[in-house]
Coordinates of C-alpha atoms in Angstrom, one line a residue:
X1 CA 35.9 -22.4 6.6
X2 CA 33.8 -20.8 9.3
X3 CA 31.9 -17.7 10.7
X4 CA 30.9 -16.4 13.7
X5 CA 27.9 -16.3 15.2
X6 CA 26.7 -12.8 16.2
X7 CA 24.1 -13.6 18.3
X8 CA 25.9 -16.4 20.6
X9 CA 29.9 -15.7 19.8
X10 CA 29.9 -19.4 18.8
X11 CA 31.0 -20.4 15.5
X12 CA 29.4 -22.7 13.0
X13 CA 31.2 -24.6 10.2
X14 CA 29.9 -23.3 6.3
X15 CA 28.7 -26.9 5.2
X16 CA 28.6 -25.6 1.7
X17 CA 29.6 -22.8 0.2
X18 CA 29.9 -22.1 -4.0
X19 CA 33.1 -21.4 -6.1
X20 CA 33.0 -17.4 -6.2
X21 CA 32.8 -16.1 -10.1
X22 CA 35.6 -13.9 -11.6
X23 CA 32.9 -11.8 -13.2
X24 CA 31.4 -8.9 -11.3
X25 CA 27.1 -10.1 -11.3
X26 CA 24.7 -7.6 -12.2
X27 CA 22.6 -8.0 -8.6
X28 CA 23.6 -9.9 -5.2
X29 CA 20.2 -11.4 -4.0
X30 CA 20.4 -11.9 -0.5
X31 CA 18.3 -13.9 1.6
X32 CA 17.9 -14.4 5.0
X33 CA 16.4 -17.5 6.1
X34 CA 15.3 -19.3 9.2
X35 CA 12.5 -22.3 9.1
X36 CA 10.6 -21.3 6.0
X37 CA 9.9 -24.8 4.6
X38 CA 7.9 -25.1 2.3
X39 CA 8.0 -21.8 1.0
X40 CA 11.4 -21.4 0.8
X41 CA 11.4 -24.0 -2.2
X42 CA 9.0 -21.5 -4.4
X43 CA 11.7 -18.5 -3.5
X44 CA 14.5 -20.1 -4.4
X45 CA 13.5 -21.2 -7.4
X46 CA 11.7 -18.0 -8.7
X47 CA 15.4 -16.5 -8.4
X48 CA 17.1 -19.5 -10.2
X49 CA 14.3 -18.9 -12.7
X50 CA 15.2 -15.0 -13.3
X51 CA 15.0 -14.0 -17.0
X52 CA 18.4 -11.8 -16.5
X53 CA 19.9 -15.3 -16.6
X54 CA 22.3 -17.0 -13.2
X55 CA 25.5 -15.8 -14.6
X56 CA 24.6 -12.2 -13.9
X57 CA 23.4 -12.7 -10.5
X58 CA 24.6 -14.3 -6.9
X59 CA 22.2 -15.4 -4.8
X60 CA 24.0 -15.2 -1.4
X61 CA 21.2 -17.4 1.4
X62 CA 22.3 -17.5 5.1
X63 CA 21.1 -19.8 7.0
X64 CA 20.2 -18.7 10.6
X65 CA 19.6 -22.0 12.5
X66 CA 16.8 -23.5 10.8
X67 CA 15.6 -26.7 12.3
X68 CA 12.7 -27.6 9.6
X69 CA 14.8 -28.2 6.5
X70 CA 15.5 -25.1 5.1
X71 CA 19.2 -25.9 5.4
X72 CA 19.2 -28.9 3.1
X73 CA 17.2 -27.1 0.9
X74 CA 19.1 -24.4 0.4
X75 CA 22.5 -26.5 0.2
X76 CA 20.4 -28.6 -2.4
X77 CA 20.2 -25.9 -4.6
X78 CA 23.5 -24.5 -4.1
X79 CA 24.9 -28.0 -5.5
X80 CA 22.3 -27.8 -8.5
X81 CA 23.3 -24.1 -9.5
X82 CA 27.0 -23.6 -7.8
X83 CA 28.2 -20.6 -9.7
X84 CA 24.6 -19.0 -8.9
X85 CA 23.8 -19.7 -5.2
X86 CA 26.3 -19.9 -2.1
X87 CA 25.1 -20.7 1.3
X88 CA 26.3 -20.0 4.7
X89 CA 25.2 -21.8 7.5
X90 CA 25.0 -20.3 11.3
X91 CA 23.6 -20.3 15.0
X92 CA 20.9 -18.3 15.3
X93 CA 21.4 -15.0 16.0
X94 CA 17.7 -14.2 16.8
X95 CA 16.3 -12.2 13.8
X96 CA 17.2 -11.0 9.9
X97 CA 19.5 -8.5 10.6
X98 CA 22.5 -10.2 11.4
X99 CA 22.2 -12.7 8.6
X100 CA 21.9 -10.0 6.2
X101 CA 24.6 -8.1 7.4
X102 CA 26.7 -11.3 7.0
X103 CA 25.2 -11.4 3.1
X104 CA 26.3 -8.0 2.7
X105 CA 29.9 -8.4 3.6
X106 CA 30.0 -10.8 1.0
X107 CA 28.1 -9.2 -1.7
X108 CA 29.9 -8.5 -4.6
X109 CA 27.0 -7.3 -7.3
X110 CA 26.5 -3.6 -8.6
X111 CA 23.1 -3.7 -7.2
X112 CA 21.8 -5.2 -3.9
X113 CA 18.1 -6.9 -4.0
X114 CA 16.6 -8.5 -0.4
X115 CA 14.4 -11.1 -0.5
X116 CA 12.2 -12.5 2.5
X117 CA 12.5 -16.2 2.3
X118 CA 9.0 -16.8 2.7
X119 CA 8.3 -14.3 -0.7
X120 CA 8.8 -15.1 -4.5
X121 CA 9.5 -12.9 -7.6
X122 CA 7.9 -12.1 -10.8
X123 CA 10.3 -14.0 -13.6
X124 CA 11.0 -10.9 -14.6
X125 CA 11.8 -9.0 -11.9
X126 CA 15.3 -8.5 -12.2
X127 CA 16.2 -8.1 -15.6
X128 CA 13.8 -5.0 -15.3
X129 CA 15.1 -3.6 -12.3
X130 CA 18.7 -3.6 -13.2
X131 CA 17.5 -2.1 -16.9
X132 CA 15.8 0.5 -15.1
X133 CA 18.1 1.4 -12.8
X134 CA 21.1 1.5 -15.7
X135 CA 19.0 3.8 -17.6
X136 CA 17.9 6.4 -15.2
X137 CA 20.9 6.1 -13.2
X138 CA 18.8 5.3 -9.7
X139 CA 20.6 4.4 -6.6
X140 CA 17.2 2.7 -5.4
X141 CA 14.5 1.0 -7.9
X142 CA 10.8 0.1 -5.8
X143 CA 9.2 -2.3 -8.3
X144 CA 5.4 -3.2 -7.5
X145 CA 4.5 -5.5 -4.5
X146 CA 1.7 -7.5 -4.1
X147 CA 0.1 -9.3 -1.1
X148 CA -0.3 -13.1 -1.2
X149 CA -2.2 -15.0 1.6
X150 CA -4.0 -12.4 2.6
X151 CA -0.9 -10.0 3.2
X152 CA -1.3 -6.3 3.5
X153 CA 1.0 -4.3 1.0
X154 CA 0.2 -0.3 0.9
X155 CA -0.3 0.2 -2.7
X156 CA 0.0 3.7 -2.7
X157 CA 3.7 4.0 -3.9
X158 CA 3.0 1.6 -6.6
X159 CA 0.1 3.6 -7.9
X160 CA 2.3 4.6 -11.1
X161 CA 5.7 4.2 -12.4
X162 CA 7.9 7.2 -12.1
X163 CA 11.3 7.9 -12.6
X164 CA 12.2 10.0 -9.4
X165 CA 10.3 10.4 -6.4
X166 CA 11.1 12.2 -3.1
X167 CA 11.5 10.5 0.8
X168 CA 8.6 13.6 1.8
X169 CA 6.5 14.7 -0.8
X170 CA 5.5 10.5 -1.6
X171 CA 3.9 7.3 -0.2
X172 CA 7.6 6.2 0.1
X173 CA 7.6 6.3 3.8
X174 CA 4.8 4.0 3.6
X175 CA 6.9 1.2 1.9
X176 CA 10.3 1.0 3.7
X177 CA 11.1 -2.9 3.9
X178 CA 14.5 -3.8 2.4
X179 CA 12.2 -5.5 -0.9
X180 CA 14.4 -3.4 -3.4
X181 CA 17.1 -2.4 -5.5
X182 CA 19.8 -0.8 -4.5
X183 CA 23.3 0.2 -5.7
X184 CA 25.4 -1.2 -3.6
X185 CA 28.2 1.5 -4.4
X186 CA 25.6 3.4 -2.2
X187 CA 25.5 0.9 0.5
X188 CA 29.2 1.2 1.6
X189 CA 29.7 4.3 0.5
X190 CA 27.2 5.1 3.6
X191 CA 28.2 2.0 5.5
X192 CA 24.6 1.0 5.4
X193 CA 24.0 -2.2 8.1
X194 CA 21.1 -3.3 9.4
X195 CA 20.9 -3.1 13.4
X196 CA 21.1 -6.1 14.8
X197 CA 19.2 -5.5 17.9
X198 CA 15.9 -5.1 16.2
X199 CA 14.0 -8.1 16.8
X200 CA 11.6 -6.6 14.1
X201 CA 11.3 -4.0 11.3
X202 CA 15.3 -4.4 11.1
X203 CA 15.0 -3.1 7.7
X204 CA 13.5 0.1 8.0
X205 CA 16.3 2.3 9.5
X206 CA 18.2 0.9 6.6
X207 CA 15.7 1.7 3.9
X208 CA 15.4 5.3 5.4
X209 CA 18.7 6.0 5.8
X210 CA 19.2 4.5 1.9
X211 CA 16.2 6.5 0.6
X212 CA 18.0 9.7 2.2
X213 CA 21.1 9.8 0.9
X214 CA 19.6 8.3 -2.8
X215 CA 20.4 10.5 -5.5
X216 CA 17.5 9.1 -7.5
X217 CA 14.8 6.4 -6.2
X218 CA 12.8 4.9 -9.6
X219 CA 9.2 3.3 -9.1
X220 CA 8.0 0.6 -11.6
X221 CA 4.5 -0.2 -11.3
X222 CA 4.0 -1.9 -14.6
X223 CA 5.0 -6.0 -14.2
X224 CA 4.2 -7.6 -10.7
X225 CA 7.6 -8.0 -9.5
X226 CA 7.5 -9.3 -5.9
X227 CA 4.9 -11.6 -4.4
X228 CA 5.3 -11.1 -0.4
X229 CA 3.5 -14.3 1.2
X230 CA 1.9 -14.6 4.8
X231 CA 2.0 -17.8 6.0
X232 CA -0.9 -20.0 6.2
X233 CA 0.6 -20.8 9.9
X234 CA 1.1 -17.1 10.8
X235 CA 4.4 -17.5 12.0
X236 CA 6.5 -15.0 9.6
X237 CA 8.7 -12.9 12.5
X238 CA 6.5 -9.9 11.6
X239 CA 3.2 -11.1 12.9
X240 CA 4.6 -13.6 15.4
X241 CA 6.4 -11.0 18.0
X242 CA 4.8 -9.5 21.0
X243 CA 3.5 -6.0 21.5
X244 CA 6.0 -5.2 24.1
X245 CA 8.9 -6.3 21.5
X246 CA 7.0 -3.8 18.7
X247 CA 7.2 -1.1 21.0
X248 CA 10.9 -1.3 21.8
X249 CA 11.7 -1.5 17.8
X250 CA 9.0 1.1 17.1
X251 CA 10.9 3.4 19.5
X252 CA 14.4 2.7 18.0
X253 CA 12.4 3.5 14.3
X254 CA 11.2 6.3 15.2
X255 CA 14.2 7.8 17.7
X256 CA 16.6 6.7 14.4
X257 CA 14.1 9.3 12.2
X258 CA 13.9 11.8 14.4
X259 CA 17.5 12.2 15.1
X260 CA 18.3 12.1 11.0
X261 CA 15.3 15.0 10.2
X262 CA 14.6 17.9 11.9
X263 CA 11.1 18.5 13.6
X264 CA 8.6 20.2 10.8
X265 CA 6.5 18.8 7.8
X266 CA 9.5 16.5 6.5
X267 CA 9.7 14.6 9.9
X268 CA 6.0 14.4 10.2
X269 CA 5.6 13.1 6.7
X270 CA 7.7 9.9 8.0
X271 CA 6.3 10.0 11.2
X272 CA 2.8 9.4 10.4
X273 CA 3.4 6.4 9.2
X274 CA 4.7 4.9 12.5
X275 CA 2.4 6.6 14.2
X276 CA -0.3 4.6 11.9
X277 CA 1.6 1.5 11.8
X278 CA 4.0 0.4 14.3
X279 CA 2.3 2.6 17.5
X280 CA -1.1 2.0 15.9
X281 CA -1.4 -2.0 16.3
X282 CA -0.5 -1.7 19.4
X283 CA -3.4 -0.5 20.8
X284 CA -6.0 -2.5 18.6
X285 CA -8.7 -4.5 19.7
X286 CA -6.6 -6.9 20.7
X287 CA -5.4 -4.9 23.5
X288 CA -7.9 -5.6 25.7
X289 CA -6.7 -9.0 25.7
X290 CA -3.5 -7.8 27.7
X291 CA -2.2 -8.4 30.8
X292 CA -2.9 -5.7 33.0
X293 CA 1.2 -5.1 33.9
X294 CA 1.6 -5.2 29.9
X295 CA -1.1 -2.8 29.1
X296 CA 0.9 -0.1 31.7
X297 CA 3.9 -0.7 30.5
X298 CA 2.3 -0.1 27.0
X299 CA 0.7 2.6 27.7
X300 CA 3.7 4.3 29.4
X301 CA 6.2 3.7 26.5
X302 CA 3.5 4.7 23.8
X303 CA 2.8 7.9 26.1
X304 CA 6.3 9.0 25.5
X305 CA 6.3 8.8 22.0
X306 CA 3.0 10.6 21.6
X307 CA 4.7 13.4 23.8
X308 CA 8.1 13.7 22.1
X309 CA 7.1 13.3 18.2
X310 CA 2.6 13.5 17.6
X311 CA 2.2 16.9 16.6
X312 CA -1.3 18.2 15.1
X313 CA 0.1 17.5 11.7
X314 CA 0.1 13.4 12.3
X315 CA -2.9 13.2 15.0
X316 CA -4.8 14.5 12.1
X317 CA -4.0 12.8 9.5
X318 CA -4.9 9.6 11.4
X319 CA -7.9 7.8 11.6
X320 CA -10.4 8.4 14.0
X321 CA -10.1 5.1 15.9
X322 CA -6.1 5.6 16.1
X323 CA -6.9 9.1 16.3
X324 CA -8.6 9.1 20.0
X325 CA -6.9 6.0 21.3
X326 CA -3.3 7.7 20.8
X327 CA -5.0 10.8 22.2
X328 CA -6.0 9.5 25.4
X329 CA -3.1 7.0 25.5
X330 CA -0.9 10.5 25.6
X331 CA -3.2 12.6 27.6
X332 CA -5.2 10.4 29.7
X333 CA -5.3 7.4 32.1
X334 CA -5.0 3.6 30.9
X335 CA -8.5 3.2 31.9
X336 CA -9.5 6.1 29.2
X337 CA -7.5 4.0 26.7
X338 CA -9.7 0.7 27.8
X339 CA -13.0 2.9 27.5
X340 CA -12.5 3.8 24.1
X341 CA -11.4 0.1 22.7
X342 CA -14.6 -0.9 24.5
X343 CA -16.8 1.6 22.7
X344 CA -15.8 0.3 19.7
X345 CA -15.4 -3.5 20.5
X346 CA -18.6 -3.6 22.6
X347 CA -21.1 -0.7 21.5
X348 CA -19.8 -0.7 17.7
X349 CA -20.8 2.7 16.2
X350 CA -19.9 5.4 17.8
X351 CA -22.5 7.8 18.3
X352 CA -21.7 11.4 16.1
X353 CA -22.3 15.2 17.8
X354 CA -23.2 17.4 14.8
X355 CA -22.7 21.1 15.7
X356 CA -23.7 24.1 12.7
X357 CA -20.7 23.1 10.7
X358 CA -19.0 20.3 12.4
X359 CA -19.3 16.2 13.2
X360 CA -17.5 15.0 16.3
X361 CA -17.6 11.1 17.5
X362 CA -18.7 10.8 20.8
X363 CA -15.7 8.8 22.1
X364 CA -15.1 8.9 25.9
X365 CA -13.3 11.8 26.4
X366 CA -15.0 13.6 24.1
X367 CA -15.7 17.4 26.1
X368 CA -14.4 15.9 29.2
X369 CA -13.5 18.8 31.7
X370 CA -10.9 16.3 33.2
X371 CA -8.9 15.6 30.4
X372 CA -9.4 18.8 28.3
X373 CA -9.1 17.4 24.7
X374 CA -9.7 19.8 22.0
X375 CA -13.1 19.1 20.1
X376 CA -10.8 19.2 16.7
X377 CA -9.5 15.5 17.9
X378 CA -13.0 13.6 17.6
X379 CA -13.6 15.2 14.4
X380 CA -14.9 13.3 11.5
X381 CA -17.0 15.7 9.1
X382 CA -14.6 14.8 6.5
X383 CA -15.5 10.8 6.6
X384 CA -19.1 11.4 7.2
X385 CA -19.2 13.7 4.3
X386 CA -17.2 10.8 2.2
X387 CA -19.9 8.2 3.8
X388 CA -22.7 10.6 2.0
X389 CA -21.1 10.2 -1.0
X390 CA -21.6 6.5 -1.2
X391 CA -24.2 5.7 -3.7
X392 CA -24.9 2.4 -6.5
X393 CA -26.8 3.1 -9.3
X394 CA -30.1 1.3 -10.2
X395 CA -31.6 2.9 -13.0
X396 CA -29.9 3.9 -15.8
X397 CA -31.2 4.6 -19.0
X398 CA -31.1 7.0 -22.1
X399 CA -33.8 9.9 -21.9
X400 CA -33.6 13.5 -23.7
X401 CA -32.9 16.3 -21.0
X402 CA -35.0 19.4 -20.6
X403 CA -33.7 21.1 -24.1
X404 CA -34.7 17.4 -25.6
X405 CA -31.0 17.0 -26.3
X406 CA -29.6 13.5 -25.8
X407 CA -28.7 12.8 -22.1
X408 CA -28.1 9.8 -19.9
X409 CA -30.7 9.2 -16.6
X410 CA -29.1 8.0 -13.7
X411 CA -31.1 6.8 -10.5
X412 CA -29.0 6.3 -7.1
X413 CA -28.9 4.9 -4.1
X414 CA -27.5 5.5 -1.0
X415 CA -27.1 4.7 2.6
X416 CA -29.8 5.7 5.3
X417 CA -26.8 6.1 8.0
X418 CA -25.4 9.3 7.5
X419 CA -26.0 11.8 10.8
X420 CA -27.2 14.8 8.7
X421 CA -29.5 14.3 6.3
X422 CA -28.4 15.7 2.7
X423 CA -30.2 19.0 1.3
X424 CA -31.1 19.2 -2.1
X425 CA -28.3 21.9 -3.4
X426 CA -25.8 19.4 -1.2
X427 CA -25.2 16.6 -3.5
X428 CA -25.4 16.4 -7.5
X429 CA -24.1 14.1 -9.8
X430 CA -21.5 14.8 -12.5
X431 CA -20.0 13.2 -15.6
X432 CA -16.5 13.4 -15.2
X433 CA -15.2 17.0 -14.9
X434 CA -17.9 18.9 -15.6
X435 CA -19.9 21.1 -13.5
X436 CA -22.5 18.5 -12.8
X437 CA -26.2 18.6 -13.0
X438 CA -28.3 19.1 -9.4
X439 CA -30.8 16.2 -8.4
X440 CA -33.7 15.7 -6.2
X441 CA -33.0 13.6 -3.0
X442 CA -35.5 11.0 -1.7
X443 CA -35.5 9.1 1.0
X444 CA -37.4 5.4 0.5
X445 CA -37.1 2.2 2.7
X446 CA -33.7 1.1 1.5
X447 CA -32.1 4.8 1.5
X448 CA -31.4 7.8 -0.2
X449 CA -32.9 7.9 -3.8
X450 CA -31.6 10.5 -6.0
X451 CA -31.5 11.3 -9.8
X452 CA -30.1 13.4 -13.0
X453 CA -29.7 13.4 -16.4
X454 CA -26.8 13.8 -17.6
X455 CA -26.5 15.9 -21.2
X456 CA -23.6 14.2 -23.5
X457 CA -23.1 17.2 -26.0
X458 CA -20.1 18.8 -23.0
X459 CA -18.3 15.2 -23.1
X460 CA -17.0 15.3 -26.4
X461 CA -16.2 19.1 -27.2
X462 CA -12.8 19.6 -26.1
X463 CA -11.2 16.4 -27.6
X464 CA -13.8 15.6 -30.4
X465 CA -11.7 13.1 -32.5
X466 CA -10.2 11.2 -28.7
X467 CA -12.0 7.7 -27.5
X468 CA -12.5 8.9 -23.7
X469 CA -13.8 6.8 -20.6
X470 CA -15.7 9.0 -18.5
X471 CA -16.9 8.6 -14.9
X472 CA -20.1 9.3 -13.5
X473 CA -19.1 10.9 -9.7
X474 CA -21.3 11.7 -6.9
X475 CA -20.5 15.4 -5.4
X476 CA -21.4 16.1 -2.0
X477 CA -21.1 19.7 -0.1
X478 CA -21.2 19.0 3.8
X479 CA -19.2 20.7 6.6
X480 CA -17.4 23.3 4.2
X481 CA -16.2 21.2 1.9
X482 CA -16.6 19.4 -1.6
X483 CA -16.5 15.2 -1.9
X484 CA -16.3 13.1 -4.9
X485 CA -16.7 9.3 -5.1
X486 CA -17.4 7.6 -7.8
X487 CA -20.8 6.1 -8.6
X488 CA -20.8 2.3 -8.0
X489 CA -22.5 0.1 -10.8
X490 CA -23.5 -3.3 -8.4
X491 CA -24.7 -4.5 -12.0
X492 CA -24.1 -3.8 -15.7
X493 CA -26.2 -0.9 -16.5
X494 CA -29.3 -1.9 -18.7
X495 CA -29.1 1.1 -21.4
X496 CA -27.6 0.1 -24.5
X497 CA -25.4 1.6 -26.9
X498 CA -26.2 4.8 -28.4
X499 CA -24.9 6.7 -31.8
X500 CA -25.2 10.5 -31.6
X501 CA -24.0 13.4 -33.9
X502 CA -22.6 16.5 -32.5
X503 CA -21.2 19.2 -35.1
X504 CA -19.8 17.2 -37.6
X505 CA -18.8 14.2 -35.9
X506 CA -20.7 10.9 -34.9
X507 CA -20.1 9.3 -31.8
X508 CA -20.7 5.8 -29.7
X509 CA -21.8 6.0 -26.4
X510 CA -21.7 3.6 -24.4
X511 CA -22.5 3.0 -20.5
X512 CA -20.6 0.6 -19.0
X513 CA -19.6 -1.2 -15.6
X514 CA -15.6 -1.0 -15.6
X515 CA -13.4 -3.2 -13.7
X516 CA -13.5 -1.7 -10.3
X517 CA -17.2 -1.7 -10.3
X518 CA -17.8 2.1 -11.2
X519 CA -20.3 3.3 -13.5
X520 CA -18.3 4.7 -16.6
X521 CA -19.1 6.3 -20.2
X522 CA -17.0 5.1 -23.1
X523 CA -17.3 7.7 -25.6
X524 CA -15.5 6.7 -29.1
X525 CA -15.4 8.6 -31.8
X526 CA -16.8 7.1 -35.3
X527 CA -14.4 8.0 -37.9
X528 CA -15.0 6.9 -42.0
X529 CA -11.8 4.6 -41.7
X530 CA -13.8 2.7 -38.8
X531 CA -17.0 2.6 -40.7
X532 CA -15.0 1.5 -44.1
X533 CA -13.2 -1.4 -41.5
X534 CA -16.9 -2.3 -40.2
X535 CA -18.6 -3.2 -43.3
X536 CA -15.4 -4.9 -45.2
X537 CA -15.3 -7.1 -41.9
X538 CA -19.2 -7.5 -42.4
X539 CA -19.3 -8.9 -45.6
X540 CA -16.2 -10.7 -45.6
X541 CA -17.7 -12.4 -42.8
X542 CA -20.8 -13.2 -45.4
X543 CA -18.7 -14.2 -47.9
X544 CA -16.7 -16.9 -45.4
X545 CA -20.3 -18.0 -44.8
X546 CA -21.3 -18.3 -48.3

């Protein structure tokens, strides 16, 4: 039995393909797999390893030329677990796409699940995406990624679990690779393909097009479900491609959005993310690097995408660095581009222009009669306001406040950096979400110094019988607007525990250091039954002892 090659038009025997079941599987896993040896062994068997169990899965791997063994590895478990895996052998067509298009025809599970050859999955994974999708009816299930090998996965989506979330109003467009579920009724009832002359990023038109026509997309961000790897040899197809071949998919991606969504806040919400991803690597550091021929031809292509789809909406919601080198790509001359990659490679910070009630980098280009760029496009009161609110706290220790009521004293640092110095009524700290109490800036050799006690009787009165965890924030007014961080504990704070009464009800504070480093203030309730439960632990302890 044979199939053809799409890339080449040859064809290429099947050395080994499984006996198809009569049963229709729960999920088709597909896989599509070129020279991914050795970590093609840890994939495969993470699947075979699924808690759903093989009989309600097919794992459908095609093989697209791989010279390093991945072939016999695949065909090795396809003889071990035959009514689980079958395996189709090709040329190589030059990319994913075409090998999972081949996958597809021959998928025959409810749902649809892509895996990246080089990636594993949770044990779990599968039995609790199916479940979830069953119960809630969702033609696309997103369950939480995690980077391995230092691999960047944006973890905004996965932030919480949620039973129905929209394309625009969600970090969706910031997570669409083919790493889901999907219904595969869906699928081809929209004849959903990947396009097979993307090199790179093949997935994404797919995913967007999926996640539009979706009825329901589910996020579960409770169980680790997929472990995406990057290569200790950098050579995953995502990293390995040139910038000229992520500006030709890049432009396909973002052509493919803009003719599905018309222009306006929907179109931008999608946008943005190419704009921040896809164009924005392309004119990193690394750029300089470049040929000078390559760097035109860059510039040119990323010129006409700035023109056609970069409206306010996405230039400012950028970073600054992305910020002013799309700018001037769009609106300036390749050497403007250069000029502002060199102020940032070579001179490092940028020098800041403070105005009454604005900050403004000092990029080239910034009030340049030639090019004419609004001010409003080196802006960056927003992150130097966010930089002001950066302290660690040093001191902290339990004090009576003015009234001699019980109250918690907090001493801060914080960086020496900032362009405007902060004002007295311009920062304060504040125990969760009260009003806050005002401190006393300092300035000392290693930074700013402030300080406040913070009273504990407002903490427990609305929910007097609830243990709470309670952040300690650092408020900052700069620029016309408020900014909240929290307060960094570098160390575990020295004060102790401390038992307080307010009205009728006792209560343990206790200040703390939680597990990303913040300065928080457990307050629990002490109720008779947890007294009674104290002392019969206490002296049945003593009486083990005696």
């Amino acid at each position: 039995m044979e199939i053809g090659d799409v890339g080449t038009g040859q064809l290429s025997p099947v050395r080994q393909r499984s006996p198809r079941r009569t049963a229709t599987p729960d999920v088709t896993v597909i896989l599509a797999v070129y020279n991914t040896m050795p970590y093609l062994t840890r994939c495969l068997d993470s699947l075979a390893k699924q808690t759903i169990g093989r009989d309600r899965i097919e794992v459908i791997a095609v093989d697209d030329g791989s010279t390093d063994g991945s072939a016999e590895e695949l065909d090795r478990f396809a003889r071990r677990y035959p009514k689980t895996f079958t395996v189709v052998h090709q040329a190589n067509s030059g990319g994913p796409a075409a090998p999972s298009n081949r996958a597809l025809e021959r998928a025959t599970g409810r749902y649809v699940f892509f895996v990246g050859a080089d990636d594993y999955l949770g044990r779990e994974a599968l039995e609790r995406l199916v479940r979830a999708a069953d119960r809630h009816g969702s033609d696309i299930v997103l369950g939480k990624l995690v980077g391995v090998n230092g691999r960047y996965v944006n973890p905004a989506v996965y932030a919480r679990s949620a039973t129905d979330i929209g394309l625009f109003d969600s970090p969706l467009p910031w997570a669409l690779s083919n790493t889901k579920l999907f219904r595969r009724e869906l699928i081809e009832q929209h004849g959903l393909r990947f396009d097979e002359e993307l090199p790179v990023a093949s997935d994404q038109p797919f995913t967007f097009e999926a996640c539009l026509q979706a009825a329901r997309i589910s996020v579960l961000a409770d169980y680790t479900f997929y472990y995406a790897v990057r290569r200790t040899d950098a050579s995953n197809i995502t990293f390995g491609n040139s910038h000229e071949r992520h500006l030709a998919a890049a432009e396909v991606i973002m052509h493919f959005v803009a003719g599905r969504i018309a222009p306006g806040k929907d179109r931008d919400a999608v946008l943005v993310r190419h704009f921040t991803w896809e164009v924005g690597k392309l004119v990193m550091d690394d750029f300089l690097t470049l040929d000078r021929d390559v760097q035109e031809r860059l510039h040119a292509g990323i010129r006409a995408l700035a023109d056609q789809y970069l409206t306010d909406d996405i230039r400012h919601r950028l970073d600054i660095k992305k910020r002013v080198r799309l700018s001037l790509a769009q609106r300036g001359e390749l050497d403007d581009l250069l000029a502002a990659i060199r102020c940032d490679v070579e001179d490092g910070d940028v020098p800041v222009v403070v105005t009454a009630d604005r900050c403004y980098a000092r990029y080239p280009g910034f009030q340049d009669a030639r090019l004419d760029l609004p001010n409003s496009w080196f802006d960056v009161s927003e992150s130097v306001a966010k930089q002001q609110a950066a302290f660690d706290a040093v001191s902290v220790v339990w004090a009576p406040d003015g009234d001699g009521a019980p109250a918690l004293a907090v001493q801060a640092r914080g960086t020496d950096s900032a362009p405007v110095p902060l004002a007295a009524p311009q920062v304060r700290l504040a125990a969760g979400d009260s009003a806050g109490v005002a401190v006393v800036p300092g300035r000392s050799d290693d930074g700013i110094r402030i300080e406040a006690r913070l009273p504990l009787g407002h903490l427990v009165a609305e929910s007097p019988t609830a243990k709470t965890i309670v952040p300690i924030m650092v408020e900052v007014e700069a620029f016309g607007g408020a900014y909240r961080a929290p307060l960094q504990a570098p160390k575990a704070p020295a004060a102790g525990r401390l038992v307080r009464r307010f009205g009728t009800h006792l209560y343990l504070f206790s200040p703390v250091k939680d597990h990303k480093g913040r300065l928080v203030i457990a307050i629990q309730p002490i109720t008779a039954r947890k007294v009674a439960g104290f002392v019969y632990r206490k002296f049945a302890r003593r009486g083990k002892q005696a």
